[in-house]
Tab-separated table of C-alpha atoms and ligand atoms in Angstrom:
chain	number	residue	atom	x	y	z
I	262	UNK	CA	13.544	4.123	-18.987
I	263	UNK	CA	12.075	3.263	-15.649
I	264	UNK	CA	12.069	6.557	-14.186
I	265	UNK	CA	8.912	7.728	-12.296
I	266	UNK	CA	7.720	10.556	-10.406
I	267	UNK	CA	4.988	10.961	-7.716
I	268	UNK	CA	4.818	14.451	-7.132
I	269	UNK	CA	7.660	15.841	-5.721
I	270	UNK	CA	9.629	12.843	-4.836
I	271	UNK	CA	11.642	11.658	-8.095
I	272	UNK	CA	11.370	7.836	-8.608
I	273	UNK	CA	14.488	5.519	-10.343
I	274	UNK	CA	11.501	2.869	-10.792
I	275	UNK	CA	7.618	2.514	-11.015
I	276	UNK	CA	8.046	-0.526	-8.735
I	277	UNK	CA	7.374	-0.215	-4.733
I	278	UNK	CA	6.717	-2.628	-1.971
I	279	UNK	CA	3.596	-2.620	-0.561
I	280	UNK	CA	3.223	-2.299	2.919
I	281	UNK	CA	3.567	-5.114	5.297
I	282	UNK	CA	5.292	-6.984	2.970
I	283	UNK	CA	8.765	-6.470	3.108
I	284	UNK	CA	9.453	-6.333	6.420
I	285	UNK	CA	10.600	-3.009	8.649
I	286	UNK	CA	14.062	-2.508	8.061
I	287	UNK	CA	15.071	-2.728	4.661
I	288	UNK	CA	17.054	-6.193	5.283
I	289	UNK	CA	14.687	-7.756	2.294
I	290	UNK	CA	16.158	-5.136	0.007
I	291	UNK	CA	19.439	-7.630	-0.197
I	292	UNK	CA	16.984	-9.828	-2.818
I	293	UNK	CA	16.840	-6.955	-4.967
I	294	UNK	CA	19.553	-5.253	-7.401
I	295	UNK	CA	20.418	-1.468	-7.635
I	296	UNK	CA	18.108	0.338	-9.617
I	297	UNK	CA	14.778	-2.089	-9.757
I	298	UNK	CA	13.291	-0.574	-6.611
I	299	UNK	CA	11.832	2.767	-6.536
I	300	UNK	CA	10.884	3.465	-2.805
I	301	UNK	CA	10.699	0.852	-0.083
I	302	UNK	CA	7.481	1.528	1.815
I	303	UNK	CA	7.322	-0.074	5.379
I	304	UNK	CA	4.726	-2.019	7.158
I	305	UNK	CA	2.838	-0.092	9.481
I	306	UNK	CA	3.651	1.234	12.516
I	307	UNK	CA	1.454	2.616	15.476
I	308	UNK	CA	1.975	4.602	18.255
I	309	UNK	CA	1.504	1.726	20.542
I	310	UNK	CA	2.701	-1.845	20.238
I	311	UNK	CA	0.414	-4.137	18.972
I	312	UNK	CA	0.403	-8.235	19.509
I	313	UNK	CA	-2.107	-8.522	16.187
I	314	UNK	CA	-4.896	-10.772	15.878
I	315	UNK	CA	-5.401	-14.755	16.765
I	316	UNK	CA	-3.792	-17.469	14.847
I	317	UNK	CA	-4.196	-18.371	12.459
I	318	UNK	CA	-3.412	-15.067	10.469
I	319	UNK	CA	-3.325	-16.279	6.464
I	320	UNK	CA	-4.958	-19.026	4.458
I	321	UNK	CA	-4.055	-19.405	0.713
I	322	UNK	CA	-6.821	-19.014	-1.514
I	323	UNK	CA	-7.178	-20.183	-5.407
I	324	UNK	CA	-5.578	-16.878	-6.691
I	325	UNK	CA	-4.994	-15.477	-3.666
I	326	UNK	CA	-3.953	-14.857	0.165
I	327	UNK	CA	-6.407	-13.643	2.853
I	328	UNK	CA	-4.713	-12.384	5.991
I	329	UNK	CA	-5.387	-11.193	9.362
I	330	UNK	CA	-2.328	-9.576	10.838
I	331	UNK	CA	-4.157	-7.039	12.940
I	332	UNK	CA	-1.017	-4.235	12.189
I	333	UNK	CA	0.943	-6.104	14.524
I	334	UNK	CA	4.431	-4.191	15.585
I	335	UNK	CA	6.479	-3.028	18.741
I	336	UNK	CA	5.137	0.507	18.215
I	337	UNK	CA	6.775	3.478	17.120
I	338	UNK	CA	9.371	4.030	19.751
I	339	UNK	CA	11.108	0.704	19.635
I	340	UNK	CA	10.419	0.871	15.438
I	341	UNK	CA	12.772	4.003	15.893
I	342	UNK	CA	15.274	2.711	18.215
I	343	UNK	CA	15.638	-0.460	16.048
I	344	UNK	CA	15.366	0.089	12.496
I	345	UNK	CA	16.129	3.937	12.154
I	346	UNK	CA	19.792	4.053	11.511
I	347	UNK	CA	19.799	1.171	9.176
I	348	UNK	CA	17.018	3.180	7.207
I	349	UNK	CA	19.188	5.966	7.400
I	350	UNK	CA	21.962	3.972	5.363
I	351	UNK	CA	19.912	2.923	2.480
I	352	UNK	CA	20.479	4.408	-0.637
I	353	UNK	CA	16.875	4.823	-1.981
I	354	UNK	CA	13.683	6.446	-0.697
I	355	UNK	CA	11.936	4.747	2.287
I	356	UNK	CA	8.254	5.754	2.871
I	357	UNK	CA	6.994	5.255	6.533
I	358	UNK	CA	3.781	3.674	7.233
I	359	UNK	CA	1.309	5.020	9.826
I	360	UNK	CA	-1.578	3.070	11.274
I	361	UNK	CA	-3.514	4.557	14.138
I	362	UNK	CA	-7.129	4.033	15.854
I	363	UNK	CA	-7.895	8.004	16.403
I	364	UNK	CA	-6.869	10.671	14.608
I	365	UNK	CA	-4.571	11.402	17.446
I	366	UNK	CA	-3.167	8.343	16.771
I	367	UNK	CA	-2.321	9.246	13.568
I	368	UNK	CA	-1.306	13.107	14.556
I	369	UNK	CA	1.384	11.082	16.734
I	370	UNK	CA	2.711	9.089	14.051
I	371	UNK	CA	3.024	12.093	11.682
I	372	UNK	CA	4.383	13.803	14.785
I	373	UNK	CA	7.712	11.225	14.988
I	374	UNK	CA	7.660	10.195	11.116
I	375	UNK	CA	7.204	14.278	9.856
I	376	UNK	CA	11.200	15.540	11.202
I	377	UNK	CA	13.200	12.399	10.142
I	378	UNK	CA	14.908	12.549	7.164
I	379	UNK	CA	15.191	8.867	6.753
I	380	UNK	CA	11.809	9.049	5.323
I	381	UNK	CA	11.169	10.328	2.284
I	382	UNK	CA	7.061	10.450	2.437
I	383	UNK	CA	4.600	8.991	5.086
I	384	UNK	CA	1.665	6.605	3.690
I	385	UNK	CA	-1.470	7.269	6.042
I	386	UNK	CA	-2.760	3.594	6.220
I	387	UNK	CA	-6.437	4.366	6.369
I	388	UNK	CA	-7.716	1.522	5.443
I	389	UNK	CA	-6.693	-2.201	7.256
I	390	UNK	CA	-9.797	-4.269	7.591
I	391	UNK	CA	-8.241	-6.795	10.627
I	392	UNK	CA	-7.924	-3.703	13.212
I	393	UNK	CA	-11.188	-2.089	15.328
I	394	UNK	CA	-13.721	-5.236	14.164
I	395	UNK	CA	-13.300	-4.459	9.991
I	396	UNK	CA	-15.171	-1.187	10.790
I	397	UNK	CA	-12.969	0.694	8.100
I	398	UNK	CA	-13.994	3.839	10.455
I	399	UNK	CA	-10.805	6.193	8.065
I	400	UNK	CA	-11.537	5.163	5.116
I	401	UNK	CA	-15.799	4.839	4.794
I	402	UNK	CA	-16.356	8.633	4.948
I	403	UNK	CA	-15.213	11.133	3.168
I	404	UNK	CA	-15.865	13.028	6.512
I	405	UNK	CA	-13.561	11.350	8.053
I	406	UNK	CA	-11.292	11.405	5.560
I	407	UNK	CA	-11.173	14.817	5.492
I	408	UNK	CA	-10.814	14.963	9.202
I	409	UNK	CA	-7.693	12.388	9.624
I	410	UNK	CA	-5.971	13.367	6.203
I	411	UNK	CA	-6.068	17.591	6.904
I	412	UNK	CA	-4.595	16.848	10.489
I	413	UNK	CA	-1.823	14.970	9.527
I	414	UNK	CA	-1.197	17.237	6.538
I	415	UNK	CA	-1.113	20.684	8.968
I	416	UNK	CA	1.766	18.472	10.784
I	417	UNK	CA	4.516	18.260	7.971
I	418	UNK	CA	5.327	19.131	4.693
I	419	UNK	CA	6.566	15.583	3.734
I	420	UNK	CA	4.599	14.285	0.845
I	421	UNK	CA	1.887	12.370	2.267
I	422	UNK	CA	0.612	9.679	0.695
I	423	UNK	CA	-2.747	8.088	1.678
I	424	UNK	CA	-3.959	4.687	1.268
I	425	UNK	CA	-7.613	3.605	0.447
I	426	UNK	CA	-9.762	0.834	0.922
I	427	UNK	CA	-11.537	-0.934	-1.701
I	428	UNK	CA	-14.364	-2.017	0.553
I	429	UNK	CA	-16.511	1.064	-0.253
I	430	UNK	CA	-19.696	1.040	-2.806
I	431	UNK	CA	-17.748	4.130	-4.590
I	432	UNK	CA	-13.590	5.029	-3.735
I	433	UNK	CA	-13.899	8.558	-6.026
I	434	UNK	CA	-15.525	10.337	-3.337
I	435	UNK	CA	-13.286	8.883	-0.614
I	436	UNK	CA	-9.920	9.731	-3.132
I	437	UNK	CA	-11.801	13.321	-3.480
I	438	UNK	CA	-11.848	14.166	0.079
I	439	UNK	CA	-7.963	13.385	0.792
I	440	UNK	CA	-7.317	15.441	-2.315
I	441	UNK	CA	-9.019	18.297	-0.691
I	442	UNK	CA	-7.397	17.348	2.690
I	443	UNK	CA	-4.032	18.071	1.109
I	444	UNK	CA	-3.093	14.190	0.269
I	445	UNK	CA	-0.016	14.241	-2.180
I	446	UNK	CA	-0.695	10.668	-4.025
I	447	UNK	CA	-3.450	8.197	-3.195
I	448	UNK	CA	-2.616	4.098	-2.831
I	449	UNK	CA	-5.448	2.515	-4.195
I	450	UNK	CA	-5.821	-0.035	-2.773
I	451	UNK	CA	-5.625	-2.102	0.324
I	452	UNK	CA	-6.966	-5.880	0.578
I	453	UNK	CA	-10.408	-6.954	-0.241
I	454	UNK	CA	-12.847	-7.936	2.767
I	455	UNK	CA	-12.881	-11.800	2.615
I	456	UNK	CA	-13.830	-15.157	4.925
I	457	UNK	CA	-12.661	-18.854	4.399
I	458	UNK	CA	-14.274	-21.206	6.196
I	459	UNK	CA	-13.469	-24.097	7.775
I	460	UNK	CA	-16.391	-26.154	7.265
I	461	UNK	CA	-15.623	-29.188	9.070
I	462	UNK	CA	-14.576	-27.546	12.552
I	463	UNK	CA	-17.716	-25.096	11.548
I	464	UNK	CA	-14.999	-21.986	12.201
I	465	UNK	CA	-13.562	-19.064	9.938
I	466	UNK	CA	-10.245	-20.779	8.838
I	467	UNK	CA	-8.522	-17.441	9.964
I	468	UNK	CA	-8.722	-16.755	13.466
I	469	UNK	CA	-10.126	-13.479	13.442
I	470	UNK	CA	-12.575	-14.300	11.613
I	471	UNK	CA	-12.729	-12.082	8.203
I	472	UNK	CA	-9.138	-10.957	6.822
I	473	UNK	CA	-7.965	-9.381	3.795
I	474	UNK	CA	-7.541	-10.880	0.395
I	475	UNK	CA	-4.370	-9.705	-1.782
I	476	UNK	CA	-2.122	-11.669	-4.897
I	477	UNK	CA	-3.632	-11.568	-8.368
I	478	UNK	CA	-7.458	-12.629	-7.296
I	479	UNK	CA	-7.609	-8.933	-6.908
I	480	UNK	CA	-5.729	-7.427	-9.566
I	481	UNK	CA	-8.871	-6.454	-11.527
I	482	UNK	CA	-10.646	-4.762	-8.703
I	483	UNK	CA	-7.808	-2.759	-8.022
I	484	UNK	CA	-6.840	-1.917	-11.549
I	485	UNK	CA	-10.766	-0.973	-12.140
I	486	UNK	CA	-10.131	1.776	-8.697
I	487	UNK	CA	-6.738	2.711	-10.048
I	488	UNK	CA	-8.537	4.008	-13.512
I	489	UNK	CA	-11.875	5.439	-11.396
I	490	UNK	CA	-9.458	7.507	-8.860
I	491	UNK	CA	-7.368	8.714	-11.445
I	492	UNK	CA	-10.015	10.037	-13.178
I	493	UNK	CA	-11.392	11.938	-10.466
I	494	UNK	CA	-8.084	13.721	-9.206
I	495	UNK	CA	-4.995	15.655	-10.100
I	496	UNK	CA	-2.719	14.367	-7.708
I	497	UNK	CA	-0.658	11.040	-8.345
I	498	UNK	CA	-2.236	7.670	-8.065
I	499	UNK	CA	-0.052	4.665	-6.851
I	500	UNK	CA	-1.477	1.322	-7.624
I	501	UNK	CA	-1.674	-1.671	-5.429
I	502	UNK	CA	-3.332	-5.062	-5.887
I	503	UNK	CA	-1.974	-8.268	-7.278
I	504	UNK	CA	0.705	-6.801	-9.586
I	505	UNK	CA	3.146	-9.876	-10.618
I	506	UNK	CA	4.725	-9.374	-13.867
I	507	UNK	CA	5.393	-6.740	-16.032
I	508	UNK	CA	1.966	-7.023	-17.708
I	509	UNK	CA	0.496	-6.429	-14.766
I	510	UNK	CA	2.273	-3.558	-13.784
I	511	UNK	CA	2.089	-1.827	-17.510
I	512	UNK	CA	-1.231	-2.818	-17.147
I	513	UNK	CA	-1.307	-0.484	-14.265
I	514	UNK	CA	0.615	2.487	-16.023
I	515	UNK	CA	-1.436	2.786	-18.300
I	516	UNK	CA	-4.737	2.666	-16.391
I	517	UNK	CA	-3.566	5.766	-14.372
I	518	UNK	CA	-1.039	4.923	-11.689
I	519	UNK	CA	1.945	6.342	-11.676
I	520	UNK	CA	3.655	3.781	-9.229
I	521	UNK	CA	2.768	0.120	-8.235
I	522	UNK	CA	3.083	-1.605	-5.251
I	523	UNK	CA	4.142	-5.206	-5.318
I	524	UNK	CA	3.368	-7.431	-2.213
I	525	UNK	CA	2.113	-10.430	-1.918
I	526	UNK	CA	3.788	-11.802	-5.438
I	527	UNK	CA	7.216	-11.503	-3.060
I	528	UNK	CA	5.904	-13.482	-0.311
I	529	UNK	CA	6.934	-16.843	-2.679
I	530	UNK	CA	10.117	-15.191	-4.579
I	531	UNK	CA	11.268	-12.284	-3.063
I	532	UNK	CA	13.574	-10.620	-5.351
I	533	UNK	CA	10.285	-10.806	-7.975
I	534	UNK	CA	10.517	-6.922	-8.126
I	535	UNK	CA	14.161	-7.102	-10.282
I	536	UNK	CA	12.749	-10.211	-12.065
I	537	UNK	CA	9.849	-7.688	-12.832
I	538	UNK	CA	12.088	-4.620	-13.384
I	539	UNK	CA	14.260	-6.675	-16.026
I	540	UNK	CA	10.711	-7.489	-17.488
I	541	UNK	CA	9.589	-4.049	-17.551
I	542	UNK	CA	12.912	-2.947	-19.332
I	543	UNK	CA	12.631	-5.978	-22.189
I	544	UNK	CA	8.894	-4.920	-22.955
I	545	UNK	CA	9.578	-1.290	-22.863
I	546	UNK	CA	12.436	-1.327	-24.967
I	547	UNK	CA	10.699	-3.685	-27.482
I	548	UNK	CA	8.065	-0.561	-28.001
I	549	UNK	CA	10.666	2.549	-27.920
I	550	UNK	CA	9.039	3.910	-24.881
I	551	UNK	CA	9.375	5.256	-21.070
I	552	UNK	CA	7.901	3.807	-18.576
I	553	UNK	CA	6.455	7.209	-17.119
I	554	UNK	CA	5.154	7.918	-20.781
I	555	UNK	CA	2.678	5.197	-20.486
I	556	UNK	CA	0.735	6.612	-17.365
I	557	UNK	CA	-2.960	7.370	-18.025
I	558	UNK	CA	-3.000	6.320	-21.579
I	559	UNK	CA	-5.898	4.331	-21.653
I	560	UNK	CA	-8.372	4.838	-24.117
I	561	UNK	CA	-12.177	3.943	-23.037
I	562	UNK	CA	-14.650	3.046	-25.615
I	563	UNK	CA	-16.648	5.146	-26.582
I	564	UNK	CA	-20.789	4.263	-25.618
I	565	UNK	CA	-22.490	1.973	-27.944
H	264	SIN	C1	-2.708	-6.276	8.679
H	264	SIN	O1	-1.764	-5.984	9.441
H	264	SIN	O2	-3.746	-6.767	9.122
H	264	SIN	C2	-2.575	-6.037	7.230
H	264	SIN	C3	-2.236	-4.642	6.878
H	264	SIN	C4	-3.318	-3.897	6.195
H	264	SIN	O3	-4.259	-4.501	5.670
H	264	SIN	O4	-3.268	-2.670	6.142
């Protein structure tokens, strides 16, 4: 009743984490029961180690979390040396996260990721707003789109998923150009460009300054660039953005996604995706129908 596809690789659940959230080793999978997660996707890695940016990295907003990790992470050497043979062992598709500040960078990751069985698919993480000063310099072109996403893609045939940024004016061209770069599904989307301010010191109340807003302050946004990217392609979408219930994620389904990402909902109960997943099966079984039959249903209205 849950079972998904995107593309090629065969799902036993719409629900994934969403990078950074749950960790790089699959420990955090212990909250969860057999069956409720479809593919754990991993924070990001680099090909250098990375300290992240000044403290302090989150604030909690209304609806909300803005953070400002800065991709922080040993780099991809020690990632392998540590976490690779317990990856190995799990018994459900793990997607590896790349984050890089060239496309070299990013030809490297694909480089160690591409070989390894372990992984399943490799999410191209175009689009984190705390790393080189918010510039967004993958994920504001569909030049450079083009030119980081057809790289990676002449470097394995691993499905390669890449994620977008919602801090654009319009995402369809961006979601065009990895399409035509060879992308296999499209994450839409990363956090939303934010600032809290500490008004009594007169600082940011993050250290860095701007970070990245997540949790369900979002949702609509993203649910808005799930339906407008999944209009414009053929390949899979995979929604991500404040999905915390079943609603939500049904929500999701039906606007065009055929996966959703769940992060920052775990951050306060982590085993919220089989809470979800026992959700999704109540509501679906209340209606008679699959969960995969629900993707791109939505009917828009017609002009008035
Ligand atoms: C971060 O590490 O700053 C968050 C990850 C992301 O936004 O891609």
């Amino acid at each position: 009743m849950l079972a998904t596809r995107v593309g090629a690789l065969e799902l036993c659940s719409p629900l994934l984490t969403a990078s950074g959230t749950f960790g790089h080793d699959g420990e955090a999978t212990a909250f969860l029961e057999a069956g409720d997660l479809g593919a754990l996707v991993l924070k990001t890695v680099t090909p250098r180690p990375r300290h992240g940016n000044r403290p302090p990295r989150l604030v909690e907003t209304p609806a909300g979390l803005l953070n400002s990790i800065g991709l922080e992470n040993r780099g991809v050497e020690v990632f392998l040396e540590q976490n690779l043979a317990a990856l190995e062992a799990l018994e459900l598709p793990v997607v590896a996260n790349a984050g890089g500040e060239s496309v070299e960078e990013y030809r490297a990751m694909v480089r160690a990721f591409g070989p390894l069985d372990a992984f399943a698919a490799i999410e191209l993480n175009l689009s984190c707003p705390n790393v080189q000063g918010g510039s967004l310099p993958f994920s504001s072109s569909p030049e450079a789109v083009t030119e980081v996403v057809s790289a990676c893609r002449r470097l394995t045939d691993k499905p390669l998923w890449v994620k977008l940024s919602p801090n654009v004016t319009r995402i369809s061209p961006l979601a065009l150009a990895a399409e035509a770069a060879g992308a296999d599904a499209l994450t839409v989307c990363n956090t939303v460009l934010g600032l809290v301010v500490d008004w009594r010191r007169r600082r940011p109340a993050l250290g860095a300054g701007f970070g990245g807003l997540s949790g369900p302050a979002v949702r609509p946004i993203a649910m808005r660039m799930v339906r407008e990217v999944a209009q414009a392609v053929e390949i899979p979408v995979i929604a991500s953005g404040g999905a915390a219930c079943a609603d939500d994620v049904l929500q999701f389904l039906v606007a065009g996604a055929s996966a959703v990402q769940i992060g920052t909902a775990g951050f306060r109960e982590p085993s919220c995706i089989s809470r979800i997943a026992a959700e999704l099966r109540r509501e679906l079984a209340a209606e008679g129908l699959a969960a995969a039959e629900l993707v791109g249903t939505l009917a828009w209205p017609d002009p008035a």
